[in-house]
Every structure is written in structure tokens, then in C-alpha cells.
PDB file of C-alpha atoms in Angstrom:
ATOM      1  CA  ASP Q   1     -62.446  35.444  63.738  1.00 96.00           C
ATOM      2  CA  ILE Q   2     -59.044  36.778  62.704  1.00 97.00           C
ATOM      3  CA  GLN Q   3     -56.205  34.918  64.405  1.00 98.00           C
ATOM      4  CA  MET Q   4     -53.091  36.812  65.434  1.00 98.00           C
ATOM      5  CA  THR Q   5     -50.024  34.605  65.760  1.00 97.00           C
ATOM      6  CA  GLN Q   6     -47.083  36.099  67.603  1.00 98.00           C
ATOM      7  CA  SER Q   7     -43.538  34.835  67.550  1.00 97.00           C
ATOM      8  CA  PRO Q   8     -41.530  34.048  69.440  1.00 97.00           C
ATOM      9  CA  SER Q   9     -43.590  33.245  72.528  1.00 97.00           C
ATOM     10  CA  SER Q  10     -40.554  34.027  74.666  1.00 97.00           C
ATOM     11  CA  LEU Q  11     -37.242  35.706  74.054  1.00 96.00           C
ATOM     12  CA  SER Q  12     -34.078  36.184  76.108  1.00 97.00           C
ATOM     13  CA  ALA Q  13     -31.962  39.225  75.365  1.00 96.00           C
ATOM     14  CA  SER Q  14     -29.464  41.568  76.950  1.00 96.00           C
ATOM     15  CA  VAL Q  15     -29.535  45.283  77.667  1.00 96.00           C
ATOM     16  CA  GLY Q  16     -28.532  47.091  74.490  1.00 96.00           C
ATOM     17  CA  ASP Q  17     -29.715  44.337  72.148  1.00 97.00           C
ATOM     18  CA  ARG Q  18     -32.005  44.924  69.201  1.00 98.00           C
ATOM     19  CA  VAL Q  19     -35.057  42.671  69.273  1.00 98.00           C
ATOM     20  CA  THR Q  20     -37.930  42.073  66.908  1.00 98.00           C
ATOM     21  CA  ILE Q  21     -41.291  40.504  67.672  1.00 98.00           C
ATOM     22  CA  THR Q  22     -43.533  39.457  64.837  1.00 98.00           C
ATOM     23  CA  CYS Q  23     -47.272  39.114  64.529  1.00 98.00           C
ATOM     24  CA  ARG Q  24     -49.026  37.410  61.633  1.00 98.00           C
ATOM     25  CA  ALA Q  25     -52.716  37.854  60.926  1.00 98.00           C
ATOM     26  CA  SER Q  26     -54.780  35.021  59.481  1.00 98.00           C
ATOM     27  CA  GLN Q  27     -56.103  37.407  56.826  1.00 98.00           C
ATOM     28  CA  GLY Q  28     -55.260  40.849  55.533  1.00 97.00           C
ATOM     29  CA  ILE Q  29     -55.965  43.611  58.032  1.00 96.00           C
ATOM     30  CA  SER Q  30     -54.385  46.654  56.344  1.00 96.00           C
ATOM     31  CA  ASN Q  31     -52.540  48.473  59.124  1.00 96.00           C
ATOM     32  CA  PHE Q  32     -55.111  48.024  61.902  1.00 96.00           C
ATOM     33  CA  VAL Q  33     -52.659  46.691  64.457  1.00 97.00           C
ATOM     34  CA  ALA Q  34     -51.775  47.917  67.918  1.00 97.00           C
ATOM     35  CA  TRP Q  35     -49.003  46.843  70.262  1.00 98.00           C
ATOM     36  CA  PHE Q  36     -49.066  46.729  74.060  1.00 98.00           C
ATOM     37  CA  GLN Q  37     -46.565  46.227  76.839  1.00 98.00           C
ATOM     38  CA  GLN Q  38     -47.441  44.581  80.138  1.00 98.00           C
ATOM     39  CA  LYS Q  39     -45.257  44.260  83.199  1.00 98.00           C
ATOM     40  CA  PRO Q  40     -46.068  41.796  85.997  1.00 96.00           C
ATOM     41  CA  GLY Q  41     -48.835  43.013  88.251  1.00 96.00           C
ATOM     42  CA  GLU Q  42     -49.624  46.006  86.071  1.00 98.00           C
ATOM     43  CA  ALA Q  43     -52.269  46.922  83.535  1.00 98.00           C
ATOM     44  CA  PRO Q  44     -51.194  46.823  79.893  1.00 98.00           C
ATOM     45  CA  LYS Q  45     -49.779  49.963  78.364  1.00 97.00           C
ATOM     46  CA  SER Q  46     -50.506  50.969  74.780  1.00 96.00           C
ATOM     47  CA  LEU Q  47     -47.384  51.555  72.685  1.00 97.00           C
ATOM     48  CA  ILE Q  48     -48.257  51.719  69.005  1.00 97.00           C
ATOM     49  CA  TYR Q  49     -51.398  52.073  66.897  1.00 96.00           C
ATOM     50  CA  ALA Q  50     -52.007  51.825  63.164  1.00 96.00           C
ATOM     51  CA  ALA Q  51     -49.018  49.477  62.941  1.00 97.00           C
ATOM     52  CA  SER Q  52     -46.363  52.173  63.132  1.00 97.00           C
ATOM     53  CA  HIS Q  53     -47.637  55.210  65.062  1.00 97.00           C
ATOM     54  CA  LEU Q  54     -45.834  55.609  68.353  1.00 97.00           C
ATOM     55  CA  LEU Q  55     -47.985  56.929  71.168  1.00 96.00           C
ATOM     56  CA  SER Q  56     -46.923  59.984  73.109  1.00 93.00           C
ATOM     57  CA  GLY Q  57     -44.412  59.196  75.818  1.00 94.00           C
ATOM     58  CA  VAL Q  58     -43.245  55.918  74.285  1.00 96.00           C
ATOM     59  CA  PRO Q  59     -39.464  55.899  73.792  1.00 97.00           C
ATOM     60  CA  SER Q  60     -38.203  56.250  70.249  1.00 97.00           C
ATOM     61  CA  THR Q  61     -36.323  52.976  70.666  1.00 97.00           C
ATOM     62  CA  PHE Q  62     -39.692  51.341  69.929  1.00 98.00           C
ATOM     63  CA  SER Q  63     -40.941  51.096  66.375  1.00 98.00           C
ATOM     64  CA  GLY Q  64     -43.586  49.189  64.492  1.00 98.00           C
ATOM     65  CA  SER Q  65     -44.020  48.256  60.881  1.00 98.00           C
ATOM     66  CA  GLY Q  66     -46.054  46.108  58.563  1.00 97.00           C
ATOM     67  CA  SER Q  67     -49.195  45.980  56.531  1.00 97.00           C
ATOM     68  CA  GLY Q  68     -51.547  43.290  55.312  1.00 97.00           C
ATOM     69  CA  THR Q  69     -50.758  40.165  57.318  1.00 98.00           C
ATOM     70  CA  ASP Q  70     -47.243  40.613  58.701  1.00 98.00           C
ATOM     71  CA  PHE Q  71     -46.274  43.051  61.424  1.00 98.00           C
ATOM     72  CA  THR Q  72     -43.251  43.682  63.583  1.00 98.00           C
ATOM     73  CA  LEU Q  73     -42.427  45.440  66.819  1.00 98.00           C
ATOM     74  CA  THR Q  74     -38.773  46.367  67.126  1.00 98.00           C
ATOM     75  CA  ILE Q  75     -36.892  47.633  70.141  1.00 98.00           C
ATOM     76  CA  SER Q  76     -33.649  49.065  68.818  1.00 97.00           C
ATOM     77  CA  SER Q  77     -31.685  49.069  72.069  1.00 96.00           C
ATOM     78  CA  LEU Q  78     -33.156  47.229  75.034  1.00 96.00           C
ATOM     79  CA  GLN Q  79     -33.333  49.065  78.320  1.00 96.00           C
ATOM     80  CA  PRO Q  80     -33.842  47.380  81.700  1.00 94.00           C
ATOM     81  CA  GLU Q  81     -37.420  48.686  81.885  1.00 95.00           C
ATOM     82  CA  ASP Q  82     -38.315  47.062  78.542  1.00 97.00           C
ATOM     83  CA  PHE Q  83     -38.334  43.542  79.923  1.00 93.00           C
ATOM     84  CA  ALA Q  84     -42.017  42.702  79.875  1.00 97.00           C
ATOM     85  CA  THR Q  85     -44.649  40.839  77.881  1.00 98.00           C
ATOM     86  CA  TYR Q  86     -45.754  42.291  74.558  1.00 98.00           C
ATOM     87  CA  TYR Q  87     -49.044  41.759  72.758  1.00 98.00           C
ATOM     88  CA  CYS Q  88     -50.296  42.666  69.311  1.00 98.00           C
ATOM     89  CA  GLN Q  89     -53.974  43.212  68.541  1.00 97.00           C
ATOM     90  CA  GLN Q  90     -55.959  43.602  65.361  1.00 97.00           C
ATOM     91  CA  TYR Q  91     -58.823  46.049  65.299  1.00 95.00           C
ATOM     92  CA  THR Q  92     -60.072  45.801  61.743  1.00 95.00           C
ATOM     93  CA  SER Q  93     -62.997  43.551  62.652  1.00 95.00           C
ATOM     94  CA  TYR Q  94     -64.794  42.177  65.693  1.00 96.00           C
ATOM     95  CA  PRO Q  95     -63.695  40.480  67.840  1.00 96.00           C
ATOM     96  CA  HIS Q  96     -60.549  42.566  68.216  1.00 97.00           C
ATOM     97  CA  THR Q  97     -58.270  39.596  68.785  1.00 98.00           C
ATOM     98  CA  PHE Q  98     -54.910  39.681  70.557  1.00 98.00           C
ATOM     99  CA  GLY Q  99     -51.812  37.687  69.865  1.00 98.00           C
ATOM    100  CA  GLN Q 100     -50.829  35.204  72.561  1.00 98.00           C
ATOM    101  CA  GLY Q 101     -48.008  37.405  73.843  1.00 98.00           C
ATOM    102  CA  THR Q 102     -44.208  37.444  73.768  1.00 98.00           C
ATOM    103  CA  LYS Q 103     -42.371  37.373  77.068  1.00 98.00           C
ATOM    104  CA  LEU Q 104     -39.112  39.281  76.841  1.00 97.00           C
ATOM    105  CA  GLU Q 105     -36.667  38.200  79.526  1.00 96.00           C
ATOM    106  CA  ILE Q 106     -33.215  39.262  80.570  1.00 89.00           C
ATOM    107  CA  LYS Q 107     -30.443  36.956  79.374  1.00 88.00           C
TER     108      LYS Q 107
ATOM    109  CA  GLN M   1     -55.266  63.822  82.054  1.00 94.00           C
ATOM    110  CA  VAL M   2     -57.282  60.884  80.808  1.00 96.00           C
ATOM    111  CA  GLN M   3     -58.117  58.392  83.556  1.00 97.00           C
ATOM    112  CA  LEU M   4     -60.193  55.252  83.765  1.00 98.00           C
ATOM    113  CA  VAL M   5     -60.892  54.189  87.343  1.00 98.00           C
ATOM    114  CA  GLN M   6     -62.481  50.822  87.941  1.00 98.00           C
ATOM    115  CA  SER M   7     -64.462  49.414  90.834  1.00 98.00           C
ATOM    116  CA  GLY M   8     -62.938  47.120  93.415  1.00 98.00           C
ATOM    117  CA  ALA M   9     -62.325  43.414  93.530  1.00 98.00           C
ATOM    118  CA  GLU M  10     -65.244  41.012  93.613  1.00 98.00           C
ATOM    119  CA  VAL M  11     -65.626  37.487  94.949  1.00 98.00           C
ATOM    120  CA  LYS M  12     -68.541  35.524  93.532  1.00 98.00           C
ATOM    121  CA  LYS M  13     -69.931  32.020  93.617  1.00 98.00           C
ATOM    122  CA  PRO M  14     -70.508  29.995  90.467  1.00 98.00           C
ATOM    123  CA  GLY M  15     -73.792  30.904  88.824  1.00 98.00           C
ATOM    124  CA  ALA M  16     -73.816  34.426  90.229  1.00 98.00           C
ATOM    125  CA  SER M  17     -73.493  37.691  88.303  1.00 98.00           C
ATOM    126  CA  VAL M  18     -70.980  40.506  88.600  1.00 98.00           C
ATOM    127  CA  ARG M  19     -70.907  44.145  87.594  1.00 98.00           C
ATOM    128  CA  VAL M  20     -67.674  46.068  87.116  1.00 98.00           C
ATOM    129  CA  SER M  21     -67.695  49.821  86.611  1.00 98.00           C
ATOM    130  CA  CYS M  22     -65.253  52.099  84.819  1.00 98.00           C
ATOM    131  CA  LYS M  23     -65.368  55.837  85.516  1.00 98.00           C
ATOM    132  CA  ALA M  24     -63.798  58.015  82.848  1.00 98.00           C
ATOM    133  CA  SER M  25     -62.357  61.483  83.288  1.00 97.00           C
ATOM    134  CA  GLY M  26     -60.104  63.917  81.482  1.00 97.00           C
ATOM    135  CA  TYR M  27     -61.857  63.738  78.120  1.00 96.00           C
ATOM    136  CA  THR M  28     -65.332  63.896  76.600  1.00 97.00           C
ATOM    137  CA  PHE M  29     -66.888  60.577  77.589  1.00 97.00           C
ATOM    138  CA  THR M  30     -68.930  60.209  74.421  1.00 97.00           C
ATOM    139  CA  ASP M  31     -65.976  60.693  72.055  1.00 96.00           C
ATOM    140  CA  TYR M  32     -64.398  57.225  72.269  1.00 97.00           C
ATOM    141  CA  SER M  33     -65.591  53.662  72.602  1.00 97.00           C
ATOM    142  CA  ILE M  34     -64.772  51.848  75.810  1.00 98.00           C
ATOM    143  CA  HIS M  35     -63.502  48.309  75.402  1.00 98.00           C
ATOM    144  CA  TRP M  36     -63.422  45.511  77.964  1.00 98.00           C
ATOM    145  CA  VAL M  37     -60.509  43.078  78.050  1.00 98.00           C
ATOM    146  CA  ARG M  38     -59.899  40.308  80.534  1.00 98.00           C
ATOM    147  CA  GLN M  39     -56.865  38.320  81.627  1.00 98.00           C
ATOM    148  CA  ALA M  40     -57.088  35.006  83.421  1.00 98.00           C
ATOM    149  CA  PRO M  41     -54.283  34.158  85.854  1.00 97.00           C
ATOM    150  CA  GLY M  42     -51.061  33.534  83.945  1.00 96.00           C
ATOM    151  CA  GLU M  43     -52.804  33.933  80.607  1.00 98.00           C
ATOM    152  CA  GLY M  44     -52.918  36.477  77.796  1.00 98.00           C
ATOM    153  CA  LEU M  45     -55.329  39.269  76.977  1.00 98.00           C
ATOM    154  CA  GLU M  46     -58.837  38.490  75.756  1.00 98.00           C
ATOM    155  CA  TRP M  47     -61.067  41.087  74.117  1.00 98.00           C
ATOM    156  CA  MET M  48     -64.667  40.852  75.333  1.00 98.00           C
ATOM    157  CA  GLY M  49     -66.445  43.694  73.599  1.00 98.00           C
ATOM    158  CA  ARG M  50     -66.934  47.407  73.379  1.00 98.00           C
ATOM    159  CA  ILE M  51     -69.567  50.066  73.874  1.00 98.00           C
ATOM    160  CA  ASN M  52     -70.045  53.351  72.070  1.00 98.00           C
ATOM    161  CA  PRO M  53     -70.855  55.745  74.934  1.00 97.00           C
ATOM    162  CA  HIS M  54     -72.593  58.175  72.592  1.00 97.00           C
ATOM    163  CA  SER M  55     -75.130  55.787  71.101  1.00 97.00           C
ATOM    164  CA  GLY M  56     -74.945  52.916  73.570  1.00 97.00           C
ATOM    165  CA  GLY M  57     -74.269  50.559  70.687  1.00 98.00           C
ATOM    166  CA  THR M  58     -72.285  47.450  71.531  1.00 98.00           C
ATOM    167  CA  ASN M  59     -70.210  44.727  69.911  1.00 98.00           C
ATOM    168  CA  TYR M  60     -69.537  41.559  71.866  1.00 98.00           C
ATOM    169  CA  SER M  61     -67.208  38.666  71.320  1.00 97.00           C
ATOM    170  CA  GLN M  62     -69.291  35.667  70.323  1.00 97.00           C
ATOM    171  CA  LYS M  63     -67.672  33.772  73.195  1.00 96.00           C
ATOM    172  CA  PHE M  64     -69.567  35.900  75.722  1.00 95.00           C
ATOM    173  CA  GLN M  65     -72.769  36.505  73.779  1.00 90.00           C
ATOM    174  CA  GLY M  66     -75.761  35.892  76.012  1.00 94.00           C
ATOM    175  CA  ARG M  67     -73.781  36.309  79.242  1.00 97.00           C
ATOM    176  CA  VAL M  68     -72.335  39.790  78.856  1.00 98.00           C
ATOM    177  CA  THR M  69     -73.984  43.196  78.791  1.00 98.00           C
ATOM    178  CA  MET M  70     -72.137  46.491  78.430  1.00 98.00           C
ATOM    179  CA  THR M  71     -73.902  49.694  79.366  1.00 98.00           C
ATOM    180  CA  ARG M  72     -73.042  53.273  80.225  1.00 98.00           C
ATOM    181  CA  ASP M  73     -74.359  56.211  82.197  1.00 98.00           C
ATOM    182  CA  ARG M  74     -73.422  59.364  80.353  1.00 98.00           C
ATOM    183  CA  SER M  75     -74.448  61.569  83.294  1.00 97.00           C
ATOM    184  CA  ILE M  76     -71.574  60.209  85.393  1.00 98.00           C
ATOM    185  CA  SER M  77     -69.173  59.217  82.582  1.00 98.00           C
ATOM    186  CA  THR M  78     -69.209  55.597  83.670  1.00 98.00           C
ATOM    187  CA  ALA M  79     -69.280  52.364  81.732  1.00 98.00           C
ATOM    188  CA  TYR M  80     -70.326  48.998  83.110  1.00 98.00           C
ATOM    189  CA  ILE M  81     -69.864  45.386  82.238  1.00 98.00           C
ATOM    190  CA  ASP M  82     -72.233  42.758  83.585  1.00 98.00           C
ATOM    191  CA  LEU M  83     -71.307  39.104  83.335  1.00 98.00           C
ATOM    192  CA  THR M  84     -73.873  36.482  84.320  1.00 98.00           C
ATOM    193  CA  ARG M  85     -73.825  32.746  85.054  1.00 98.00           C
ATOM    194  CA  LEU M  86     -70.276  32.986  86.333  1.00 98.00           C
ATOM    195  CA  ARG M  87     -68.002  29.953  86.160  1.00 97.00           C
ATOM    196  CA  SER M  88     -64.651  29.288  87.757  1.00 97.00           C
ATOM    197  CA  ASP M  89     -62.920  30.011  84.455  1.00 97.00           C
ATOM    198  CA  ASP M  90     -64.306  33.560  84.547  1.00 98.00           C
ATOM    199  CA  THR M  91     -61.781  34.249  87.311  1.00 98.00           C
ATOM    200  CA  ALA M  92     -59.684  37.011  85.803  1.00 98.00           C
ATOM    201  CA  ILE M  93     -58.664  40.635  85.917  1.00 98.00           C
ATOM    202  CA  TYR M  94     -61.133  42.703  83.921  1.00 98.00           C
ATOM    203  CA  TYR M  95     -59.861  45.891  82.287  1.00 98.00           C
ATOM    204  CA  CYS M  96     -61.666  48.740  80.622  1.00 98.00           C
ATOM    205  CA  CYS M  97     -59.643  50.627  78.065  1.00 97.00           C
ATOM    206  CA  LEU M  98     -59.661  53.116  75.236  1.00 96.00           C
ATOM    207  CA  LEU M  99     -58.275  51.708  72.012  1.00 90.00           C
ATOM    208  CA  GLY M 100     -58.749  54.594  69.611  1.00 87.00           C
ATOM    209  CA  GLY M 101     -58.277  58.324  69.832  1.00 82.00           C
ATOM    210  CA  GLN M 102     -57.061  57.814  73.354  1.00 88.00           C
ATOM    211  CA  PHE M 103     -55.237  54.679  74.447  1.00 91.00           C
ATOM    212  CA  ASN M 104     -55.575  54.469  78.209  1.00 96.00           C
ATOM    213  CA  TRP M 105     -56.302  51.507  80.452  1.00 97.00           C
ATOM    214  CA  GLY M 106     -58.050  51.194  83.764  1.00 98.00           C
ATOM    215  CA  GLN M 107     -56.204  49.674  86.683  1.00 98.00           C
ATOM    216  CA  GLY M 108     -58.077  46.390  86.399  1.00 98.00           C
ATOM    217  CA  THR M 109     -60.640  44.651  88.611  1.00 98.00           C
ATOM    218  CA  LEU M 110     -60.048  41.157  89.921  1.00 98.00           C
ATOM    219  CA  VAL M 111     -63.130  38.972  89.766  1.00 98.00           C
ATOM    220  CA  SER M 112     -62.729  35.673  91.593  1.00 98.00           C
ATOM    221  CA  VAL M 113     -65.282  32.923  91.102  1.00 98.00           C
ATOM    222  CA  SER M 114     -65.132  30.109  93.602  1.00 97.00           C
ATOM    223  CA  SER M 115     -67.507  27.939  95.556  1.00 95.00           C
TER     224      SER M 115
END
């Protein structure tokens, strides 16, 4: 199975900050990475697919990049509603493994 | 609009089986695979498998092989996951979702396993 290692596991930041979450795959996966946001008590929400393609309705403050083994999710200016847990997922091969999550908290 | 609506919460005893349904609407049911993901209390997301609604073909995580079956009924645009021989560590929220073409999630179904 392909392992997806996210870092950091938790992060404290302030409104307006720029934050970056990274995800490293245990082997090359081209750009077959998706990113998700989950708020407490809610179902996950899909944000990005194919490493960098923002889904409709997702604010442009979110961006994704990377290819091969290293991927990043960047939020350019944190808004109060962005404080949540974020997950990456690879979908190049089965099982479609997730990273362990990054909890983004208000400083 | 695309919607995935799941069945209600279940409480089961160890060793029992559970079926969770996922009714799709707002798109052509056979166009996109439906994936199942679960989340144990306080834990991360775990991919369980997926079904191609057109062919019925499935791919399961090896972790659940032998205990999980994913099926669909095209006539009512509904996918199902059956999990057998339940254990306490199967207690989780089970989600169906679309992870290609469309990227929607169901609301989740809590399955509690306790004696």
C-alpha cells in the first residue's frame, strides 16, 4: 500500500496567516492527490483534485501543488471558517490511502 | 444538485452484520464510482473500497476483504455496503462519496458495535 505522510499533524495560526500543509507519498503517484477539509461533526468536504485543481465553490485562497511524491496544500490568508482538519488522499492505486490529517487551530 | 443520502444510525452487537445504504441523485448514477470511507471516533479517514455502479465491479481494501461487500441497485440509484462479523473497533461513521467526476459526500451513518 502507498503511505501518505502528512505534516504537521497540528498547526496553530491566526486569521490572515499563510499556512502550508505537506503530504509525502511513499512512492511516486504522479498528480493523483486530493485534499479534503473536515469540520467537527460534519462530513468531509472535497477541496482539490489532481493535486492542483480547485473544485467549484472552494475559495481561491486555497491552492494545491506537487507531483511525484511531494504535495502541498496552501491557504494564502486564513479565514475563521478555515479552521478545521485537512486530509490528503492518493488515488493512483488501491487502496486509496489517506494521510493522517492536519488539525488547523486558531492561535 | 448532486446528493448522496445515507441510511440512519445502526446499533449492533459484536458478530452481527450491518448494511448501510447510499441513495444518489442529481446525476447519472452509473457515471461515477461510489467509494466508502469510515472514521472511527477521534480518528482519521479510512478508505474501505469502491463500486462501479455501471458494471458492479468492486475494489476493496485488503483490511476488509472477506468481511465487506459493496453492491448497488441501479433501478433506485442506491449503493450498499455490508459489513459482517462486526467488532467493537468497527464503531465508526461510514460515508459514501464520489471521488472523481463529482466530489460529493453523504452525510455519514454512525454504526455502533457494543455488547
